[in-house]
XYZ file of C-alpha atoms in Angstrom:
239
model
C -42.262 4.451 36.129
C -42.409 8.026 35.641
C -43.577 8.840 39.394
C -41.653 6.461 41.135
C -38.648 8.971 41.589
C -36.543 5.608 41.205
C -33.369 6.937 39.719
C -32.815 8.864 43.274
C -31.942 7.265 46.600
C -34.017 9.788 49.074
C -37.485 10.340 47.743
C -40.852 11.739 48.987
C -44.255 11.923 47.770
C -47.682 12.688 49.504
C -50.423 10.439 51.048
C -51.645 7.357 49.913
C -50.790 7.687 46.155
C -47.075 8.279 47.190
C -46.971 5.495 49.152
C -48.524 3.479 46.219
C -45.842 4.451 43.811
C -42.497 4.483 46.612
C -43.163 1.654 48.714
C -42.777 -1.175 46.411
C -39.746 -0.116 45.616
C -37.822 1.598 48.880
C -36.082 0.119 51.393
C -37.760 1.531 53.861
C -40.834 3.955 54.356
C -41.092 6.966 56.959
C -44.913 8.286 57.188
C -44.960 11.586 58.854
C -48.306 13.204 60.412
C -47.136 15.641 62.557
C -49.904 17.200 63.646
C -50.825 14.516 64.962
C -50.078 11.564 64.405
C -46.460 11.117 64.234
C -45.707 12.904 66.727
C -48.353 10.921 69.461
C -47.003 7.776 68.125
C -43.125 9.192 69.222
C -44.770 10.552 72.505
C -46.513 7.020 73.633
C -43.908 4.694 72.149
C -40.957 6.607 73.837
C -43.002 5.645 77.531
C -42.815 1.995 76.534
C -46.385 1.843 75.216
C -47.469 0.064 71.897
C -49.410 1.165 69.449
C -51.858 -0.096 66.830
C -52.979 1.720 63.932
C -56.593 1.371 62.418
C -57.816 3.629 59.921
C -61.421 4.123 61.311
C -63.203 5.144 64.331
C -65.729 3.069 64.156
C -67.415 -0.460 65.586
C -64.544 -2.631 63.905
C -61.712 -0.663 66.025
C -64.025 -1.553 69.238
C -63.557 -5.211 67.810
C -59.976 -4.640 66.721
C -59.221 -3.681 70.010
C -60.635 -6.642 71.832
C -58.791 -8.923 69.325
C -55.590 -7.762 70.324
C -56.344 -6.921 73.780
C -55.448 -3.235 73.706
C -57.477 0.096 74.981
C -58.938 2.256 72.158
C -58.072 5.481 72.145
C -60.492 8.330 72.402
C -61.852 10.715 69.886
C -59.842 13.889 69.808
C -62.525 16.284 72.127
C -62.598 13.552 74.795
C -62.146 15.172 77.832
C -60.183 12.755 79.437
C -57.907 9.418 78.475
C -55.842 8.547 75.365
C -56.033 10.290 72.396
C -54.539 11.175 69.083
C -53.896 14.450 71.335
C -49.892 14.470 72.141
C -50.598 15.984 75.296
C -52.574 13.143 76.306
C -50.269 10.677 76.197
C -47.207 12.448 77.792
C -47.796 10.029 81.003
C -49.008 6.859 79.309
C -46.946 3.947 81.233
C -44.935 1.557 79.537
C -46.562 -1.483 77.888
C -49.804 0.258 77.565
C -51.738 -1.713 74.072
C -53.599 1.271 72.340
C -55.690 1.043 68.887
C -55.083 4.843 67.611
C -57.758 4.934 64.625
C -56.529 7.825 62.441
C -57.903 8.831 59.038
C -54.430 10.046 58.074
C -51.096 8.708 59.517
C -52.383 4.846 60.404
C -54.186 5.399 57.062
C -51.181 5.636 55.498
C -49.144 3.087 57.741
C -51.528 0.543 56.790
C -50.736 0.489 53.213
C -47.241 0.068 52.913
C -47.215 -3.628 53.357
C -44.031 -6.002 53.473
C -41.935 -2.728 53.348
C -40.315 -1.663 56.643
C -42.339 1.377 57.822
C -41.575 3.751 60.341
C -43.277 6.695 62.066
C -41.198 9.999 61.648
C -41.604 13.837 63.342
C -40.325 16.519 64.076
C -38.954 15.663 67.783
C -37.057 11.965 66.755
C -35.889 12.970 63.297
C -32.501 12.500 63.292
C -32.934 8.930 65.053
C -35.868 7.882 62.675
C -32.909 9.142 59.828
C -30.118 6.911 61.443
C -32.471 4.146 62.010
C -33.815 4.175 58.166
C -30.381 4.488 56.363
C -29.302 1.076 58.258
C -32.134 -0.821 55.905
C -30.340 0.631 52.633
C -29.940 3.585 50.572
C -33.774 3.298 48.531
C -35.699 5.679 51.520
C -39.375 6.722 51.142
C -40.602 9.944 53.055
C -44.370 10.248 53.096
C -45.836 13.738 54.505
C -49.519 12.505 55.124
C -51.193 16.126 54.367
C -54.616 16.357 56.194
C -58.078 16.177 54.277
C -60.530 18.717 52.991
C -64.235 18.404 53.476
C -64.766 16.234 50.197
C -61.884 13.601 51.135
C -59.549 14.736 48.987
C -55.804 15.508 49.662
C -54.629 18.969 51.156
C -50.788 19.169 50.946
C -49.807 20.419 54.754
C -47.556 22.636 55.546
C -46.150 20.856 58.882
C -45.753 17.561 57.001
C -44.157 19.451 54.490
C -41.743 20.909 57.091
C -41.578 17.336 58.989
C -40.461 15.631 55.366
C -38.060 18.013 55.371
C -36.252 17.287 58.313
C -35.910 13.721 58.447
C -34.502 14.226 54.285
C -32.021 16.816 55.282
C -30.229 13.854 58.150
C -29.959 11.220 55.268
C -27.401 10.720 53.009
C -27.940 10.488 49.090
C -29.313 11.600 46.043
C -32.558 14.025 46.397
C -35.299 13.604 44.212
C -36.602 17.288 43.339
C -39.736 16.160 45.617
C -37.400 15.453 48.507
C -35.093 18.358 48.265
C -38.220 20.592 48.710
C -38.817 19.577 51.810
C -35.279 20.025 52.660
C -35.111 23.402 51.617
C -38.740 24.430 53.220
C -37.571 22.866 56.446
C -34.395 24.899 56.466
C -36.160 28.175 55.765
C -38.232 27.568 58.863
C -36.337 25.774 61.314
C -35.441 28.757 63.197
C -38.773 29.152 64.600
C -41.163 25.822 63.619
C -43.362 26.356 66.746
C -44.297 30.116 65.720
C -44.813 28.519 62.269
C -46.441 25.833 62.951
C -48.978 27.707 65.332
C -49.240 29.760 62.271
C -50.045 27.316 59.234
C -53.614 26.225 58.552
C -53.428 22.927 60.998
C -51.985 24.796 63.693
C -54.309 27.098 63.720
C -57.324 24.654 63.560
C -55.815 22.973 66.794
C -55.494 26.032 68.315
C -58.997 27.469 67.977
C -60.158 23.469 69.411
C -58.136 24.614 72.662
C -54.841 22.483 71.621
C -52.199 24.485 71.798
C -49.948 22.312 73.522
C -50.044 19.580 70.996
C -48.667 22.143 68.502
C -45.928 23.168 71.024
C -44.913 19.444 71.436
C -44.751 18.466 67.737
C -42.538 21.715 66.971
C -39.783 20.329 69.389
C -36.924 19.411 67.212
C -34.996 16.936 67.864
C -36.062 15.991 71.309
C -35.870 12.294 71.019
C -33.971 9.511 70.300
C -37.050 7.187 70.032
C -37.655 4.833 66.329
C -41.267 3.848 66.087
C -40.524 0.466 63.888
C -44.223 -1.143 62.736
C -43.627 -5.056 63.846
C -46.566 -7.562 63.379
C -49.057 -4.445 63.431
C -48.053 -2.265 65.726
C -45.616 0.780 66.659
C -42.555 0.265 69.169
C -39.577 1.832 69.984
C -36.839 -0.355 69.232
C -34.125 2.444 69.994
C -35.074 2.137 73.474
């Protein structure tokens, strides 16, 4: 097909239409939603806790959560507990069973079915790279973008960036949609947490008084940790 990028080994599309067309036929998929997904799912599975993904935030995630006896995390402004807030789950202890509802990154997780999926950022990239070339060559990067008012897709600059990173520790042949993001992430690795505070998202995060959770998913390369989805949920199994 003409948008499967299937005569190249490394490829990358956005959102839920590019995991559509690459799943199906990759090895293995990375979804990356660094601000903030991604990068909370690193932060809480690196303590040891697990993590289910659910696309809404709703009365089914209360019921989710019951049927697989986890917590369910808060709504972004909560004041206090777990949320899709990085910060907030820098001391979450290990074996810890939390639904993260997401309209983005578990979005996205949740439709790439029988295909090994992992959750890639900016801190673990290099082990989420490692981890995903030991499934095969066929590799899937997914930058989530965030959404506009109306729904639809807006291409993000940070998953953009995050794409980037994960493509340039991989070995094979680019698609012109994954060597992109390679060359974007090495114009602006030098300084990702000045850009990142400066793009569109980080900016929104900022004015909401979460500046921190920008810091933390500019870190690069902090972390050895592989989120690997296994019978619905993130763990680290580099641990």
């Amino acid at each position: 097909m003409i948008y499967d990028q299937a005569e190249f080994d490394l490829r990358s599309e956005w959102g839920a239409k590019g995991v559509s067309q690459l799943a199906p036929i990759s090895d293995v998929i990375v979804i990356v939603d660094i601000l903030s997904f991604s990068t909370s799912v690193e932060i809480a599975t690196n303590n040891g806790a697990i993590i289910y993904p659910y696309q809404w935030r709703d009365d089914s995630a209360v019921d989710y959560a019951r049927s697989v006896q986890a917590e369910l995390s808060k709504g972004r402004l909560a004041k206090e507990g777990y949320s899709l807030s990085p910060a907030s789950l820098m001391q979450i202890p290990t074996g810890t069973k939390l639904v993260v509802p997401s309209p983005n990154g578990s979005s996205l997780t949740l439709l790439t079915g029988k295909t090994p999926t992992i959750a890639g950022s900016l801190r673990n990239f290099k082990a989420v790279a490692q981890f995903a070339q030991s499934y095969g060559r066929r590799i899937a990067i997914i930058p989530a973008g965030e959404k506009w008012d109306d729904g639809t897709l807006r291409p993000a600059f940070e998953d953009l960036i995050g794409a980037g990173a994960i493509l340039s520790a991989l070995a094979g042949s680019l698609s012109p949609e994954a060597e992109t993001a390679v060359v974007t992430f090495q114009k602006f690795q030098h300084d990702l947490r000045s850009y990142l505070k400066k793009c569109s998202s980080g900016k929104e995060l900022i004015e909401k008084g979460f500046e921190l959770d920008v810091e933390l998913a500019a870190e690069l390369n902090v972390s050895n940790c592989v989120p690997l989805l296994a019978e619905n949920a993130y763990v680290n199994v580099n641990a």
